[in-house]
mmCIF file of C-alpha atoms and ligand atoms in Angstrom:
data_model
loop_
_atom_site.group_PDB
_atom_site.id
_atom_site.type_symbol
_atom_site.label_atom_id
_atom_site.label_comp_id
_atom_site.label_asym_id
_atom_site.label_seq_id
_atom_site.Cartn_x
_atom_site.Cartn_y
_atom_site.Cartn_z
ATOM 1 C CA MET A 1 -0.013 -0.006 0.022
ATOM 2 C CA VAL A 2 2.732 2.459 0.890
ATOM 3 C CA VAL A 3 4.541 1.599 -2.356
ATOM 4 C CA VAL A 4 1.421 2.469 -4.331
ATOM 5 C CA ILE A 5 1.216 5.823 -2.561
ATOM 6 C CA ILE A 6 4.865 6.618 -3.223
ATOM 7 C CA CYS A 7 4.447 5.722 -6.863
ATOM 8 C CA ALA A 8 1.456 7.950 -7.194
ATOM 9 C CA LEU A 9 3.258 10.843 -5.618
ATOM 10 C CA LEU A 10 6.227 10.380 -7.961
ATOM 11 C CA ALA A 11 3.968 10.347 -10.950
ATOM 12 C CA VAL A 12 2.231 13.566 -9.852
ATOM 13 C CA GLY A 13 5.588 15.159 -9.197
ATOM 14 C CA ALA A 14 6.887 14.197 -12.590
ATOM 15 C CA ILE A 15 3.834 15.566 -14.412
ATOM 16 C CA GLY A 16 3.992 18.773 -12.291
ATOM 17 C CA PHE A 17 7.665 19.168 -13.078
ATOM 18 C CA THR A 18 7.138 18.686 -16.800
ATOM 19 C CA LEU A 19 4.288 21.201 -16.984
ATOM 20 C CA VAL A 20 6.382 23.829 -15.234
ATOM 21 C CA VAL A 21 9.343 23.257 -17.483
ATOM 22 C CA ARG A 22 7.222 23.364 -20.666
ATOM 23 C CA GLU A 23 5.433 26.507 -19.731
ATOM 24 C CA ARG A 24 8.688 28.312 -18.995
ATOM 25 C CA ASP A 25 10.206 27.144 -22.293
ATOM 26 C CA ILE A 26 7.533 28.421 -24.647
ATOM 27 C CA PRO A 27 9.218 31.060 -26.833
ATOM 28 C CA PRO A 28 7.965 34.577 -26.054
ATOM 29 C CA ALA A 29 7.940 35.932 -29.609
ATOM 30 C CA PRO A 30 7.001 34.430 -32.961
ATOM 31 C CA VAL A 31 10.032 32.965 -34.688
ATOM 32 C CA GLU A 32 10.692 33.997 -38.307
ATOM 33 C CA ASN A 33 14.162 32.683 -39.096
ATOM 34 C CA PRO A 34 13.570 29.201 -40.666
ATOM 35 C CA GLU A 35 16.729 27.800 -39.175
ATOM 36 C CA LEU A 36 15.742 29.160 -35.769
ATOM 37 C CA LYS A 37 12.290 27.596 -36.295
ATOM 38 C CA HIS A 38 13.838 24.257 -37.072
ATOM 39 C CA GLN A 39 15.934 24.409 -33.874
ATOM 40 C CA GLU A 40 12.868 25.381 -31.836
ATOM 41 C CA THR A 41 11.022 22.350 -33.198
ATOM 42 C CA ARG A 42 13.972 20.117 -32.332
ATOM 43 C CA ARG A 43 13.942 21.525 -28.758
ATOM 44 C CA GLN A 44 10.164 20.781 -28.454
ATOM 45 C CA VAL A 45 10.737 17.242 -29.699
ATOM 46 C CA LEU A 46 13.599 16.743 -27.218
ATOM 47 C CA LEU A 47 11.446 18.047 -24.390
ATOM 48 C CA GLU A 48 8.660 15.619 -25.401
ATOM 49 C CA ASN A 49 11.140 12.811 -25.431
ATOM 50 C CA LEU A 50 12.406 13.689 -22.009
ATOM 51 C CA LYS A 51 8.843 13.748 -20.723
ATOM 52 C CA ASP A 52 8.168 10.336 -22.195
ATOM 53 C CA LEU A 53 11.352 9.060 -20.741
ATOM 54 C CA GLN A 54 10.483 10.293 -17.281
ATOM 55 C CA PHE A 55 7.059 8.842 -17.620
ATOM 56 C CA GLU A 56 8.373 5.366 -18.606
ATOM 57 C CA TYR A 57 10.951 5.440 -15.863
ATOM 58 C CA HIS A 58 8.393 6.266 -13.230
ATOM 59 C CA GLN A 59 6.272 3.422 -14.574
ATOM 60 C CA GLY A 60 9.163 1.079 -14.051
ATOM 61 C CA LYS A 61 9.742 0.306 -17.681
ATOM 62 C CA LEU A 62 13.278 1.469 -17.645
ATOM 63 C CA SER A 63 16.287 0.576 -15.417
ATOM 64 C CA ASP A 64 18.090 3.170 -13.565
ATOM 65 C CA SER A 65 21.192 3.095 -15.897
ATOM 66 C CA ASP A 66 19.035 3.047 -19.011
ATOM 67 C CA TYR A 67 17.152 6.095 -17.772
ATOM 68 C CA GLN A 68 20.313 7.945 -16.781
ATOM 69 C CA SER A 69 22.132 7.307 -20.143
ATOM 70 C CA LEU A 70 19.129 8.171 -22.237
ATOM 71 C CA LYS A 71 18.406 11.172 -20.221
ATOM 72 C CA SER A 72 21.981 12.569 -20.412
ATOM 73 C CA GLY A 73 21.849 11.902 -24.172
ATOM 74 C CA PHE A 74 18.772 14.002 -24.506
ATOM 75 C CA LEU A 75 20.112 16.738 -22.203
ATOM 76 C CA TYR A 76 23.339 16.854 -24.213
ATOM 77 C CA GLU A 77 21.362 17.277 -27.481
ATOM 78 C CA LEU A 78 19.117 19.780 -25.800
ATOM 79 C CA ALA A 79 22.082 21.865 -24.697
ATOM 80 C CA ALA A 80 23.416 21.814 -28.272
ATOM 81 C CA VAL A 81 20.050 22.928 -29.630
ATOM 82 C CA MET A 82 19.732 25.718 -27.075
ATOM 83 C CA ASP A 83 23.236 26.837 -27.921
ATOM 84 C CA SER A 84 22.437 27.167 -31.662
ATOM 85 C CA ILE A 85 19.175 28.885 -30.772
ATOM 86 C CA GLU A 86 21.148 31.457 -28.843
ATOM 87 C CA ARG A 87 23.727 31.900 -31.510
ATOM 88 C CA LEU A 88 20.974 32.338 -34.199
ATOM 89 C CA GLN A 89 19.175 34.874 -32.068
ATOM 90 C CA ALA A 90 22.443 36.728 -31.464
ATOM 91 C CA LYS A 91 23.048 36.775 -35.241
ATOM 92 C CA ASP A 92 19.526 38.140 -35.844
ATOM 93 C CA ASN A 93 20.057 40.911 -33.433
ATOM 94 C CA GLU A 94 23.360 41.776 -34.982
ATOM 95 C CA ALA A 95 21.785 41.991 -38.462
ATOM 96 C CA GLU A 96 18.984 44.085 -37.061
ATOM 97 C CA LEU A 97 21.492 46.522 -35.494
ATOM 98 C CA LYS A 98 23.496 46.799 -38.729
ATOM 99 C CA LYS A 99 20.341 47.550 -40.710
ATOM 100 C CA LYS A 100 19.521 50.357 -38.280
ATOM 101 C CA ALA A 101 23.012 51.818 -38.013
ATOM 102 C CA LYS A 102 23.563 51.923 -41.821
ATOM 103 C CA PRO A 103 25.200 55.263 -42.631
ATOM 104 C CA LYS A 104 23.846 57.427 -45.532
ATOM 105 C CA ALA A 105 26.802 57.230 -47.919
ATOM 106 C CA LYS A 106 25.056 58.527 -50.969
ATOM 107 C CA PRO A 107 24.411 62.186 -51.504
ATOM 108 C CA VAL A 108 20.869 63.190 -50.815
ATOM 109 C CA VAL A 109 19.054 64.576 -53.876
ATOM 110 C CA SER A 110 15.930 66.590 -53.212
ATOM 111 C CA GLY A 111 14.200 69.271 -55.271
ATOM 112 C CA GLY A 112 16.938 69.761 -57.774
ATOM 113 C CA GLU A 113 19.555 70.050 -55.155
ATOM 114 C CA ILE A 114 22.337 67.735 -54.233
ATOM 115 C CA LYS A 115 23.876 67.518 -50.738
ATOM 116 C CA CYS A 116 27.710 67.337 -50.522
ATOM 117 C CA PRO A 117 28.696 64.012 -48.946
ATOM 118 C CA SER A 118 31.772 65.737 -47.543
ATOM 119 C CA CYS A 119 30.638 68.974 -45.968
ATOM 120 C CA GLY A 120 26.905 68.677 -46.166
ATOM 121 C CA SER A 121 26.070 71.950 -47.913
ATOM 122 C CA SER A 122 23.426 72.057 -50.703
ATOM 123 C CA ASN A 123 24.446 72.452 -54.345
ATOM 124 C CA PRO A 124 22.441 72.624 -57.529
ATOM 125 C CA ALA A 125 21.947 69.119 -58.927
ATOM 126 C CA SER A 126 23.831 70.181 -62.100
ATOM 127 C CA ASN A 127 27.045 70.766 -60.052
ATOM 128 C CA ARG A 128 29.636 68.056 -60.267
ATOM 129 C CA PHE A 129 31.748 69.522 -57.513
ATOM 130 C CA CYS A 130 30.735 71.107 -54.212
ATOM 131 C CA GLY A 131 30.662 74.980 -54.345
ATOM 132 C CA GLN A 132 31.609 74.998 -50.646
ATOM 133 C CA CYS A 133 34.561 72.579 -50.316
ATOM 134 C CA GLY A 134 35.259 71.537 -53.941
ATOM 135 C CA LYS A 135 34.920 67.824 -53.363
ATOM 136 C CA ALA A 136 33.308 65.656 -56.140
ATOM 137 C CA LEU A 137 29.498 65.298 -55.494
ATOM 138 C CA SER A 138 29.063 61.731 -56.798
HETATM 139 ZN ZN1 LIG B 201 31.235 70.205 -49.756
#
């Protein structure tokens, strides 16, 4: 009778633990990068596998050593997946920053005027050289 109660408690604990882990691991923002999406899917699959593994272990279908070696295998893969997810996200952020910080290299043409890329003063669009500093306008 005591054994049954302990088994029941373990099962409830395992399910509770899995639910907590899964809720915390849901990605906060939609993922657009296809490679990132692929890694997120792999992570979900690995988490599912870990859940199944724990379930089978608590049901007594797996020996201690089988459980430990399978679990460490999954955790090792999971760590690798998390690592590439982090790297991909860092790369995305970097690309985003570069996009925003792109300097305006070309002279700005507006209303028949051309802005000197060197000193910034306005010149008629027909000018090939800046009237202010003499630098070439294009
Ligand atoms: Zn100039």
